[in-house]
Short mmCIF file of C-alpha atoms and ligand atoms in Angstrom, two decimals:
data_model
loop_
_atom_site.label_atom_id
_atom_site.label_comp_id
_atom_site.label_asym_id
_atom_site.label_seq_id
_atom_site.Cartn_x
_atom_site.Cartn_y
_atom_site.Cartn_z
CA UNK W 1 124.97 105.49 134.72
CA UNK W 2 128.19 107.03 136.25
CA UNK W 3 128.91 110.70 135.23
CA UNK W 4 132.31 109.80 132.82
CA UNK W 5 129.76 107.41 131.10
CA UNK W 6 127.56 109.61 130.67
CA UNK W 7 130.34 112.08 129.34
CA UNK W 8 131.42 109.67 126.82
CA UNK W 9 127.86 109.18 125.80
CA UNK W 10 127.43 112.36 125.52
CA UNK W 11 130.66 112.77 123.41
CA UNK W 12 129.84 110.68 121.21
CA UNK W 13 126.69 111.31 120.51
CA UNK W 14 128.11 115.25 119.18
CA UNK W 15 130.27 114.10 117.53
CA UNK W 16 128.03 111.37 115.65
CA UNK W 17 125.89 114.64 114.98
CA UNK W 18 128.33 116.84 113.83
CA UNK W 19 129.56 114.14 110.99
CA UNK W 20 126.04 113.25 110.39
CA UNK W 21 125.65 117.23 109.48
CA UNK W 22 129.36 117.43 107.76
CA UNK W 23 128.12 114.18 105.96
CA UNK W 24 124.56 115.28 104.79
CA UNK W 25 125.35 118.76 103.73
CA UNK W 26 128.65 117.93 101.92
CA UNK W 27 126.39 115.22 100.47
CA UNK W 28 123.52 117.57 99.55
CA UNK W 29 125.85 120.34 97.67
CA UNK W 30 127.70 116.96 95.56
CA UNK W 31 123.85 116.61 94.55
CA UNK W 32 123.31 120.40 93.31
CA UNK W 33 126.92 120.22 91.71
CA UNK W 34 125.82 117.42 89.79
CA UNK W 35 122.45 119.04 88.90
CA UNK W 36 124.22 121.93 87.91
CA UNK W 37 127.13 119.98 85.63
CA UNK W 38 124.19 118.50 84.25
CA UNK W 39 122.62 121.56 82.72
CA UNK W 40 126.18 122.60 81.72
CA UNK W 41 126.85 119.44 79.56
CA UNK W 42 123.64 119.38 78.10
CA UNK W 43 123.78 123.47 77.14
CA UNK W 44 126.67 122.32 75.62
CA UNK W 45 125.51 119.08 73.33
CA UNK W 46 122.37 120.95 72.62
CA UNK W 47 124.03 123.88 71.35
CA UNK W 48 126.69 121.92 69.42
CA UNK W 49 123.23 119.69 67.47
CA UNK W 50 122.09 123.06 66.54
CA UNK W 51 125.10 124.84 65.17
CA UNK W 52 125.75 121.54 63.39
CA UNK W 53 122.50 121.39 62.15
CA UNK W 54 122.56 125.11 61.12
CA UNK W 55 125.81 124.63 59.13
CA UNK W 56 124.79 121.48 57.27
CA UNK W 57 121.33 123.46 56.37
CA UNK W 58 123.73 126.18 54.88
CA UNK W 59 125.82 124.03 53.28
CA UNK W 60 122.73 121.94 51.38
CA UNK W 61 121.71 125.75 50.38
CA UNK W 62 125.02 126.73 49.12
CA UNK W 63 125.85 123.39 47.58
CA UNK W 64 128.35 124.61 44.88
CA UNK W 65 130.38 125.49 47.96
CA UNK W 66 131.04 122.20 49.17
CA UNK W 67 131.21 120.07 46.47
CA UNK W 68 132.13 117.02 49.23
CA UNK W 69 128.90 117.32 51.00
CA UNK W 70 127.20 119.84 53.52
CA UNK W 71 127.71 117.04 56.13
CA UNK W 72 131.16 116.37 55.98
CA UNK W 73 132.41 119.65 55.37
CA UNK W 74 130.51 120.76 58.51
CA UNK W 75 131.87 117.90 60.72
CA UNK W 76 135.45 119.12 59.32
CA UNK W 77 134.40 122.78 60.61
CA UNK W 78 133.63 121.58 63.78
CA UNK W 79 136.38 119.09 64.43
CA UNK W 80 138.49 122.04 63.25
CA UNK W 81 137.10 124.68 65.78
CA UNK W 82 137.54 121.93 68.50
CA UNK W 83 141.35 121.36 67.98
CA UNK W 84 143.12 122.03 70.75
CA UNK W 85 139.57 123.37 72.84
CA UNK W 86 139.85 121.84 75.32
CA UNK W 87 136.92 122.22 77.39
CA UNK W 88 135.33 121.58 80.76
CA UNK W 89 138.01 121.02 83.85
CA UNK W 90 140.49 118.28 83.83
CA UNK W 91 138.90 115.54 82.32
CA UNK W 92 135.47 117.01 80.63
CA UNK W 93 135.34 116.68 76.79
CA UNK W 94 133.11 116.42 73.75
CA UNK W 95 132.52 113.91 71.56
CA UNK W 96 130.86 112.86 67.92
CA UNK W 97 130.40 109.01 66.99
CA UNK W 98 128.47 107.21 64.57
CA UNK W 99 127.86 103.70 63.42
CA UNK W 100 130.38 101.89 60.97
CA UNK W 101 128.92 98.26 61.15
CA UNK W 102 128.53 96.55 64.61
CA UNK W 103 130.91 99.44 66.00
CA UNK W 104 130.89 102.74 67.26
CA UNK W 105 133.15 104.84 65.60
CA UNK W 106 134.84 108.11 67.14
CA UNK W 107 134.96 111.08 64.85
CA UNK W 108 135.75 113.81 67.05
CA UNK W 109 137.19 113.82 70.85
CA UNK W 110 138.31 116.72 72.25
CA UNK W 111 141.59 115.09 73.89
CA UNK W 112 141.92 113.01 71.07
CA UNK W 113 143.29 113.55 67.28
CA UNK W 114 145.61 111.75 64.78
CA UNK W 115 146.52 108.33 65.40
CA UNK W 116 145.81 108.71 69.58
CA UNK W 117 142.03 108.88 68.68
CA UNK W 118 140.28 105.97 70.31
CA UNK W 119 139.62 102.60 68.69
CA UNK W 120 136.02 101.63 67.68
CA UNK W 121 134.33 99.88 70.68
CA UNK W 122 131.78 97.20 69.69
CA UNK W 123 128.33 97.94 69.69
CA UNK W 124 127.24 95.34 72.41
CA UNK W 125 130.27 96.40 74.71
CA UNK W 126 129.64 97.80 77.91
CA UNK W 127 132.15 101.01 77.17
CA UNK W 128 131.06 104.41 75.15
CA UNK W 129 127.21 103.83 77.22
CA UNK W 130 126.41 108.01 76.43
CA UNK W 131 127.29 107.33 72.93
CA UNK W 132 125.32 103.94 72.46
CA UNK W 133 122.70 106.25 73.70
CA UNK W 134 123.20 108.65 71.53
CA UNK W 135 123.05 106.65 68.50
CA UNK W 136 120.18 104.62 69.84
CA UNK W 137 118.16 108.24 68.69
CA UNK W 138 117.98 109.28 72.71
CA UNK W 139 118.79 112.74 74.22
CA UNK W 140 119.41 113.51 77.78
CA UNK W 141 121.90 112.68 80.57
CA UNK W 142 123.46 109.51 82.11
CA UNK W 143 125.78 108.39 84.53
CA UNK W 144 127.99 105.11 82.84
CA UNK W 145 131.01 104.21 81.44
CA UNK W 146 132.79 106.34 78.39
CA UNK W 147 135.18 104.80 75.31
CA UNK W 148 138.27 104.51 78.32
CA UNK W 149 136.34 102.63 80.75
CA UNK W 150 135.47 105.71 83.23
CA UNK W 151 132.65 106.35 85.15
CA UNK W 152 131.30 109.96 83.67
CA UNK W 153 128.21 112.06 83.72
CA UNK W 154 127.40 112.58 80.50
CA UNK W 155 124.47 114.62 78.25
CA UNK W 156 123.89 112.98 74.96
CA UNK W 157 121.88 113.88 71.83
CA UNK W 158 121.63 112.26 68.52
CA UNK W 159 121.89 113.69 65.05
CA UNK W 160 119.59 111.63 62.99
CA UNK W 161 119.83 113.27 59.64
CA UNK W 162 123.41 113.06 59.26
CA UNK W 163 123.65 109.92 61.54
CA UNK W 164 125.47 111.08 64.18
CA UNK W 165 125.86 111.46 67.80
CA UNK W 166 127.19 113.77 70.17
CA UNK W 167 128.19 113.66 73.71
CA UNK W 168 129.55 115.76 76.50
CA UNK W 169 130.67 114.65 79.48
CA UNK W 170 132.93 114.96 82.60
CA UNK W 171 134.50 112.48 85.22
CA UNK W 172 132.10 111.96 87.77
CA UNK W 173 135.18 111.86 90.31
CA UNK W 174 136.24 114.87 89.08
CA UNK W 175 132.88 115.87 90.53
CA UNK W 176 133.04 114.41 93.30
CA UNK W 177 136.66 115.25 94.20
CA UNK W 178 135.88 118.90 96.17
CA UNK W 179 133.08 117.59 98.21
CA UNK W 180 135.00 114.49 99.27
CA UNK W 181 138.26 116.90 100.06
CA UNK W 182 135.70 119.13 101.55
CA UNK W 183 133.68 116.89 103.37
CA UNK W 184 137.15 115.40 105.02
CA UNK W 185 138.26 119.29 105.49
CA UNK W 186 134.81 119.31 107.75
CA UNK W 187 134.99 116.12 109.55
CA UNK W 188 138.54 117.00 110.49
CA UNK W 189 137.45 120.47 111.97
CA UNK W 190 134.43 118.88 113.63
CA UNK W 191 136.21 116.33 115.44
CA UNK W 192 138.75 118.80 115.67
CA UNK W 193 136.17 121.37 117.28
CA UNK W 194 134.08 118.93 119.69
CA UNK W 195 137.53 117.44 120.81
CA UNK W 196 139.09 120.80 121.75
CA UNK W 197 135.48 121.68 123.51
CA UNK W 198 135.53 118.64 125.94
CA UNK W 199 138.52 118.76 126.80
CA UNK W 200 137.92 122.28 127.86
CA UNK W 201 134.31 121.13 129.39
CA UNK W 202 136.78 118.79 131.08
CA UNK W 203 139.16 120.97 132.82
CA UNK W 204 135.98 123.30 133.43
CA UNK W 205 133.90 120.93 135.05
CA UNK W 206 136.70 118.90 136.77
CA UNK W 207 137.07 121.94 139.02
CA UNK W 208 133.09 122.31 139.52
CA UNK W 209 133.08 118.63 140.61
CA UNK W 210 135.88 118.75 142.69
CA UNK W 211 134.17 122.08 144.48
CA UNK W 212 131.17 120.24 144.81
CA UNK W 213 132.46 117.02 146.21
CA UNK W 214 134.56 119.51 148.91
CA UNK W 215 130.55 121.23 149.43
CA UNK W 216 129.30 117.32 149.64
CA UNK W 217 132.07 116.31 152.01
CA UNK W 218 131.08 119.21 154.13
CA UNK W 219 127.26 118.88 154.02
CA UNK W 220 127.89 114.79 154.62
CA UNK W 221 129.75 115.84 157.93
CA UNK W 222 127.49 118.53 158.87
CA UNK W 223 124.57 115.95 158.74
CA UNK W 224 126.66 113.96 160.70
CA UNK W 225 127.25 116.28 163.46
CA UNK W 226 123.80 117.15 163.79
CA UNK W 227 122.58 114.08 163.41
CA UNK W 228 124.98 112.96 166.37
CA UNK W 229 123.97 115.96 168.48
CA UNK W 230 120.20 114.93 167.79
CA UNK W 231 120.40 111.65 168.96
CA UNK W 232 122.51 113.01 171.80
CA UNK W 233 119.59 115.37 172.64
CA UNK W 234 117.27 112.48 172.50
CA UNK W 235 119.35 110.13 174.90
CA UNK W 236 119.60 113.56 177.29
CA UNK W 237 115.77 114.43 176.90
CA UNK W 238 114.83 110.60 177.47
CA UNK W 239 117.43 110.18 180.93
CA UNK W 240 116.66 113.55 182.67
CA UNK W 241 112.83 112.86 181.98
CA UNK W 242 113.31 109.33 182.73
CA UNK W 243 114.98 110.01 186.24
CA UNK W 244 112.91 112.89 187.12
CA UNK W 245 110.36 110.67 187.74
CA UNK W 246 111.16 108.75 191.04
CA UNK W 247 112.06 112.13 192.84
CA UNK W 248 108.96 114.01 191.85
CA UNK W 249 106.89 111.14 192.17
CA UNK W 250 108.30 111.43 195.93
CA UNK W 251 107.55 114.87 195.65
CA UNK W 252 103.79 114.53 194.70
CA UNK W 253 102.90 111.40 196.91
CA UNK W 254 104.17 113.36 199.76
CA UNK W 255 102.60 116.77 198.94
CA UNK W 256 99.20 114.39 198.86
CA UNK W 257 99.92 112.61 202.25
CA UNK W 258 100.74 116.43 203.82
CA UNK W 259 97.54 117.57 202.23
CA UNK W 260 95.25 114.92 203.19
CA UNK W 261 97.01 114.61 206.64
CA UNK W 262 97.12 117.79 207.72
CA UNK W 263 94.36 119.85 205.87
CA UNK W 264 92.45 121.98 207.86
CA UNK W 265 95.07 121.60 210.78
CA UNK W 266 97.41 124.14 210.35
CA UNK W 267 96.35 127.64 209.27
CA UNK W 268 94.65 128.69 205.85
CA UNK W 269 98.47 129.55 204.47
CA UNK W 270 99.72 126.42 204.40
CA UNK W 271 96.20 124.88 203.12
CA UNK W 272 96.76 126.91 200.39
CA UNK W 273 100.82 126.54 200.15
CA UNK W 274 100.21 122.47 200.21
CA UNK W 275 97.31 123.06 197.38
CA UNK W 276 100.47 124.99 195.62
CA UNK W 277 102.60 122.02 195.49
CA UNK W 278 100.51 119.50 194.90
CA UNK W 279 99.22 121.16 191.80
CA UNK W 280 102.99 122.14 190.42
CA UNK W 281 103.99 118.32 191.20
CA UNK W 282 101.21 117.34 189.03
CA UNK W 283 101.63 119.40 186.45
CA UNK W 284 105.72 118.58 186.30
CA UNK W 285 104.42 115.13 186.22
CA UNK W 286 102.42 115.55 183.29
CA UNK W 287 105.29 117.18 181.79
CA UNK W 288 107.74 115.00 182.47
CA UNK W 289 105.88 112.20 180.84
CA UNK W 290 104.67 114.30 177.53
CA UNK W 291 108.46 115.23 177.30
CA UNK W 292 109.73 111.01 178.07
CA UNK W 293 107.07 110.61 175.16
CA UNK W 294 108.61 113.29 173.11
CA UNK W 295 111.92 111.55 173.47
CA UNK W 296 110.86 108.13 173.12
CA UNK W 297 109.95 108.17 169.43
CA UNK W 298 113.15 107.87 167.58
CA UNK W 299 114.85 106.05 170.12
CA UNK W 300 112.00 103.30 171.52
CA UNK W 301 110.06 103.43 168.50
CA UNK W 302 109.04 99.99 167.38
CA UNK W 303 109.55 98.17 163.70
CA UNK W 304 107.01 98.79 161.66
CA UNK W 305 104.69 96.21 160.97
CA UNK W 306 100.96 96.20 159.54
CA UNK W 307 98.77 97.90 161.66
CA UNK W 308 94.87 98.43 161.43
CA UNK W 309 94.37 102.04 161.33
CA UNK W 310 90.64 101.71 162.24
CA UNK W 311 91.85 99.70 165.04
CA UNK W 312 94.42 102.09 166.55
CA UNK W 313 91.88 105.22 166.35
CA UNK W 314 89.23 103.18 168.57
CA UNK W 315 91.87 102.56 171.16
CA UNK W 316 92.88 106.26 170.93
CA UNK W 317 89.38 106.99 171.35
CA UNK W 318 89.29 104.15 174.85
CA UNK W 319 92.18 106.27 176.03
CA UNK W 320 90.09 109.17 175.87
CA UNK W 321 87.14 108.13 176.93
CA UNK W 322 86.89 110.55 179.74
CA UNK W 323 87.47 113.54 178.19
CA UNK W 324 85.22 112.57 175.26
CA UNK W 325 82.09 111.96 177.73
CA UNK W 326 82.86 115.24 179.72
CA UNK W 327 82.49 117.01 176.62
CA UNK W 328 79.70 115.36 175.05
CA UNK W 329 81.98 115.16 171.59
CA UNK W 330 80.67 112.85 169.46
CA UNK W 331 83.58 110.89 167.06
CA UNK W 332 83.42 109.20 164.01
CA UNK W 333 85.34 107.69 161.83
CA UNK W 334 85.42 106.49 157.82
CA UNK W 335 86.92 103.08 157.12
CA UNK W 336 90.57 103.63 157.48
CA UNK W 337 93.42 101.09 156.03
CA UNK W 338 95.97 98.65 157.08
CA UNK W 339 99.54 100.40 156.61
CA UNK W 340 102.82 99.18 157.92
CA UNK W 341 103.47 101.13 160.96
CA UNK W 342 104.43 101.43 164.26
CA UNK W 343 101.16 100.70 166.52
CA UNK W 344 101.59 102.20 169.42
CA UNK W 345 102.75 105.67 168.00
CA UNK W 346 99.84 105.61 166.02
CA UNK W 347 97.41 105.39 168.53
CA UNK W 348 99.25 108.16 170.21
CA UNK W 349 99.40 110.06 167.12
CA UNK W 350 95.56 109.84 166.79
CA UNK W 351 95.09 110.18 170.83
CA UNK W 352 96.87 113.73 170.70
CA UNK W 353 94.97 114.99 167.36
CA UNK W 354 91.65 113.64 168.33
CA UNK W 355 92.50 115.28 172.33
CA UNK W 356 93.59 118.93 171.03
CA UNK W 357 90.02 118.84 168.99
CA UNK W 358 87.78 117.70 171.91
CA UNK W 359 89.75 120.21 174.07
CA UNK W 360 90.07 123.50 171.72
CA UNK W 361 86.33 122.93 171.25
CA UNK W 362 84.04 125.68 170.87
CA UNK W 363 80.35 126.27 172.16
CA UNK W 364 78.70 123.39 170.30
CA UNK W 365 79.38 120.09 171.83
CA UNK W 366 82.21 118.58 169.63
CA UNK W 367 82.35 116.64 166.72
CA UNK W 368 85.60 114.89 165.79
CA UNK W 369 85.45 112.94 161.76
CA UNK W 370 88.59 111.17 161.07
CA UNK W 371 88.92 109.62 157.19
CA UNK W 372 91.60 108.59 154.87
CA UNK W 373 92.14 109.12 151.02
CA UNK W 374 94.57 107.25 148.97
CA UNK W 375 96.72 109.69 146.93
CA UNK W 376 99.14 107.94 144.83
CA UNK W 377 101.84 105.76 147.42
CA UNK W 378 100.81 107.58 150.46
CA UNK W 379 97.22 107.77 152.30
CA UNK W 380 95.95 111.18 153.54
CA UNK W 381 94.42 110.89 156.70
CA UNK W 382 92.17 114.19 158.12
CA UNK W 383 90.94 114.33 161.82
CA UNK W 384 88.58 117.07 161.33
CA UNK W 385 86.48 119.50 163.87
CA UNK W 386 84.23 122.22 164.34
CA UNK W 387 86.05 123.84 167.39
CA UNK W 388 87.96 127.39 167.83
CA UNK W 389 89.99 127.40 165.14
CA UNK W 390 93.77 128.82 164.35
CA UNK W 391 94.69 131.43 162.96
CA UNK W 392 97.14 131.21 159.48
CA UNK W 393 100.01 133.01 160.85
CA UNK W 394 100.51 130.17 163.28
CA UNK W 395 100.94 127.91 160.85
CA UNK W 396 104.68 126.72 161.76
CA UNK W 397 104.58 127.19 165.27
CA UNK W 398 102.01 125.24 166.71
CA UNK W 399 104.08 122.01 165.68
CA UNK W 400 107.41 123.56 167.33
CA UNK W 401 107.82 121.78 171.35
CA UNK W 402 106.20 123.77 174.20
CA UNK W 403 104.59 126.42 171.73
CA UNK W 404 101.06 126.89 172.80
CA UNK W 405 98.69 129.63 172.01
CA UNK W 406 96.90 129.70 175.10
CA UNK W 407 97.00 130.20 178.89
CA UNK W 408 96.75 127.08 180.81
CA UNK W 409 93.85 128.32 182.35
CA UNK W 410 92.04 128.79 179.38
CA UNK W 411 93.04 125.99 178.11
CA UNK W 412 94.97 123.01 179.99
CA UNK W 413 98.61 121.60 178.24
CA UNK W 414 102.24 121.26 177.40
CA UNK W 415 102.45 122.62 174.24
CA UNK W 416 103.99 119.11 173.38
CA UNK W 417 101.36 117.22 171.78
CA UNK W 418 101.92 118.19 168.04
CA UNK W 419 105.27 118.04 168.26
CA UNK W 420 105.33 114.97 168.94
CA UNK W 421 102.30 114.15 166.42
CA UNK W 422 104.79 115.90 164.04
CA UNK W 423 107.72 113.67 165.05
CA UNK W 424 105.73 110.59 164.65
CA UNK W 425 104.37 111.52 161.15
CA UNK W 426 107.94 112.14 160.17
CA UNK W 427 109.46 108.94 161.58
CA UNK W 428 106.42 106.94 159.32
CA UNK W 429 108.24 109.40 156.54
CA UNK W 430 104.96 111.67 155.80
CA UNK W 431 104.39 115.60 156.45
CA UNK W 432 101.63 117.19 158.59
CA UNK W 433 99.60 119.91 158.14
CA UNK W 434 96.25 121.78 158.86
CA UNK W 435 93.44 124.17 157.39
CA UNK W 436 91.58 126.25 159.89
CA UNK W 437 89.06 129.08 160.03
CA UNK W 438 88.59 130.63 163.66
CA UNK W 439 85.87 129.63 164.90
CA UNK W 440 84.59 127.43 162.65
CA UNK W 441 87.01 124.47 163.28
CA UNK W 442 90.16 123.12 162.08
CA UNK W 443 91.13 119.88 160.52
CA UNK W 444 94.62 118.04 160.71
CA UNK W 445 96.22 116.43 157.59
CA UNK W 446 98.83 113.71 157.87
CA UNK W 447 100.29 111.32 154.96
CA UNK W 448 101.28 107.72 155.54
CA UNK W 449 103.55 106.32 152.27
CA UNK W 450 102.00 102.75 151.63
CA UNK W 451 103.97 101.26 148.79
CA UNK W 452 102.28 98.46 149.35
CA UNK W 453 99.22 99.42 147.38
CA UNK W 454 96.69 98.57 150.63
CA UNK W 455 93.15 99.02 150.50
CA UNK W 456 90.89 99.51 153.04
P1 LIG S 1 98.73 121.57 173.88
O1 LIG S 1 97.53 120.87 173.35
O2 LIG S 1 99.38 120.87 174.99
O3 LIG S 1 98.54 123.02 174.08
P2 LIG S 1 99.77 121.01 171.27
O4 LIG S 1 101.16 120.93 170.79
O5 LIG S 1 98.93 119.80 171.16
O6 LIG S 1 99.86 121.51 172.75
O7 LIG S 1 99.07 122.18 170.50
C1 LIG S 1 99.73 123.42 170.36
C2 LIG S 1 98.72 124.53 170.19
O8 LIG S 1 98.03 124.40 168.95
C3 LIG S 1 97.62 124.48 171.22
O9 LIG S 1 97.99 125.18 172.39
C4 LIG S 1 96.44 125.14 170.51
O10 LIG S 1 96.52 126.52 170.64
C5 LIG S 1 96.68 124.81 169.07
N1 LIG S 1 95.80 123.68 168.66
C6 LIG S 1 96.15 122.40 168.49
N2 LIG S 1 95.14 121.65 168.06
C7 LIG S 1 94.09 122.49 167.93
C8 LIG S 1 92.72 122.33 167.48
N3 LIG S 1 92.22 121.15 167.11
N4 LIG S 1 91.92 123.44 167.45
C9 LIG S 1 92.43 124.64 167.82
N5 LIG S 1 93.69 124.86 168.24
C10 LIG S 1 94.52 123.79 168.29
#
């Protein structure tokens, strides 16, 4: 996904949270307001039952007092103390009903008196629901539709005795009004909030990419330029080793036709002077070709193509097949896989490990094991043996060119071969490695990727 995608992604996901969160907590504190009006309205209709009640009870005791009735002359209290109390916000109120035939009849509303009180509403009509309730002998709260038609939350209790009911209730949008202005107030800020913060992320971030691309641009050419220089190294490595050969090979035939021509016939100087350059031709020789070998690998290296590992050790081993008999080393080998590679540098790959253990052997005649492990999409391959060892510290070095650890009398070499093991490893795209303890023998790791999934 491209980064401004992923930006706008990302954008919108905050601020899908941030009104999900505006949303569910304006929504959550409309649900405790509501709990809480609840209590209120029904505080109120139970209270009002009981002072009712009380003064009917008084009247019935005092009845020479209110020759009309206790009843009536304690609704006409009541509807008295409620004149003009006008209670509970904009649109709350209390109510009394009762029954006059098939209707509901209003005796007292709080924004009601006179000829503006409300007409009876018919029992079976869907208006006055708290009161229906009410008369119906229940007591508790209810969301429906009042004597105008409004949706209100309403607490409603019935007065049996003097056949009555009383209500108190409130809009419900009246309710609802502060969380929806709220929860508007919030959504505004939020948006307001995450907009202000990406654009600022923006302008940030725009100047973080733009240093980066610049860093890029600069790492891109560097990589270039080395690259270039590289493959220029190559070319020069390949050519000079290339045509060193014809002269030196002049050199060395004729230092061997001087020698065996003329051994013995001029003094013991120049025996020894011709012995001189005969060995220093030979050893530029060897040279010469390790480094042309060096060279070759990234630029005559072949496609790769599926190669039998088992195959390419055994002709390593041919190759050696003189050094291996002077030494008495005795190799062997696990079954090995069938990896898409380049042949050749495999065989010299496996030549040059399975060489530097025969050589850097120690007194025991040698033994060489070479085995392979599959580890996820690569195969480990070990060439493992029991010769002088290395120490840690040169862990690094003994894979840089023409580092050796040894005199070549000691022991005979370039100081090219795992460098150029190293070089083939990495053109296959796999790392090298080793484990060693002096004098108890060392063993060479290499990795192969095979995404191929090959068995052996
Ligand atoms: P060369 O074999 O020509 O000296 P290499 O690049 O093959 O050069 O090896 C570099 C150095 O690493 C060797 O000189 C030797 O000291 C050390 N080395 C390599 N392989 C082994 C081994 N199997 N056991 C001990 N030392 C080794």
């Amino acid at each position: 996904m491209k980064a401004t995608s992923r930006f706008f992604l990302l954008f919108f996901i905050m601020i899908s949270c941030s009104l999900i969160a505006a949303g569910v907590s304006s929504y959550l504190l409309y649900r405790a307001a509501l709990h809480e009006e609840e209590n209120r309205l029904s505080d109120i209709v139970m209270t009002n039952a009981l002072i009712i009640e009380e003064m009917v009870r008084f009247g019935k005791a005092h009845p020479s007092d209110y020759p009309g009735g206790a009843a009536a002359a304690a609704l006409a209290q009541i509807r008295e103390a409620h004149l003009g109390f006008v209670v509970m916000g904009e649109t709350g109120e209390f109510t009394i009903g009762r029954m006059e035939g098939d209707s509901i009849v209003y005796l007292l509303v709080d924004r009601h008196s006179g000829e503006d009180m409300p007409s009876p509403i018919p029992w079976d009509s869907k208006l006055g629901e708290p009161m229906r309730r009410a008369l119906s002998g229940l007591s508790g709260t209810v969301i429906g539709r009042d004597y105008r038609g409004h949706t209100v939350m309403a607490a409603h209790v019935p007065l049996p005795e003097l056949g009555l009911g009383i209500v108190a209730k409130i809009d419900l949008a009246e309710i609802r009004s502060p969380f929806i202005r709220s929860g508007l107030i919030a959504v505004l800020l939020t948006v307001l909030v995450v907009v202000i913060g990406a654009y600022l992320f923006l302008r940030i971030a725009d100047a973080v990419i733009r240093e980066l691309q610049e860093l890029n641009e600069q790492l891109g050419r560097n990589t270039e330029e080395l690259e270039r220089s590289n493959r220029e190294l190559e070319q020069f490595a390949y050519v000079a080793s290339h045509d060193l050969q014809e002269p030196l090979r002049i050199v060395s035939s004729y230092a061997q036709l001087l020698g065996r021509r003329y051994q013995g016939r001029l003094d013991t100087d120049a025996d020894e002077f011709i012995a001189y350059l005969t060995d220093g031709a030979n050893r530029m020789q060897v040279l010469i070709n390790d480094l042309l070998a060096f060279s070759r690998v990234g630029t005559r290296g072949k496609p790769f193509a599926p190669t039998d590992c088992s195959r390419a050790v055994n002709q390593a081993i041919d190759n050696l097949a003189f050094a291996v008999q002077e030494n008495g080393a005795t190799v062997t080998t696990d079954p090995l896989p069938i990896l898409n590679a380049d042949n050749s540098q495999l065989v010299q790959l496996f030549q040059n490990l399975i060489s530097n253990a025969v050589k850097f052997r120690g007194d025991d005649a040698p033994r060489v094991h070479i085995s392979a492990q599959r580890n996820a999409n690569k195969w480990i391959f070990s060439v493992k043996d029991n010769g002088i060892g290395i120490a840690p510290e040169y862990k690094d070095r003994i894979f840089v060119i023409f580092q050796r650890l040894h005199a070549k009398n000691e022991f005979p070499g370039t100081g090219i071969g795992l460098a150029l093991a190293k070089k083939i490893v990495e053109r296959h795209g796999g790392v090298i490695w080793f484990d060693s303890q002096i004098k108890k023998g060392s063993t060479f790791y290499f990795t192969i990727p095979d995404h191929g999934g090959n068995k052996r």
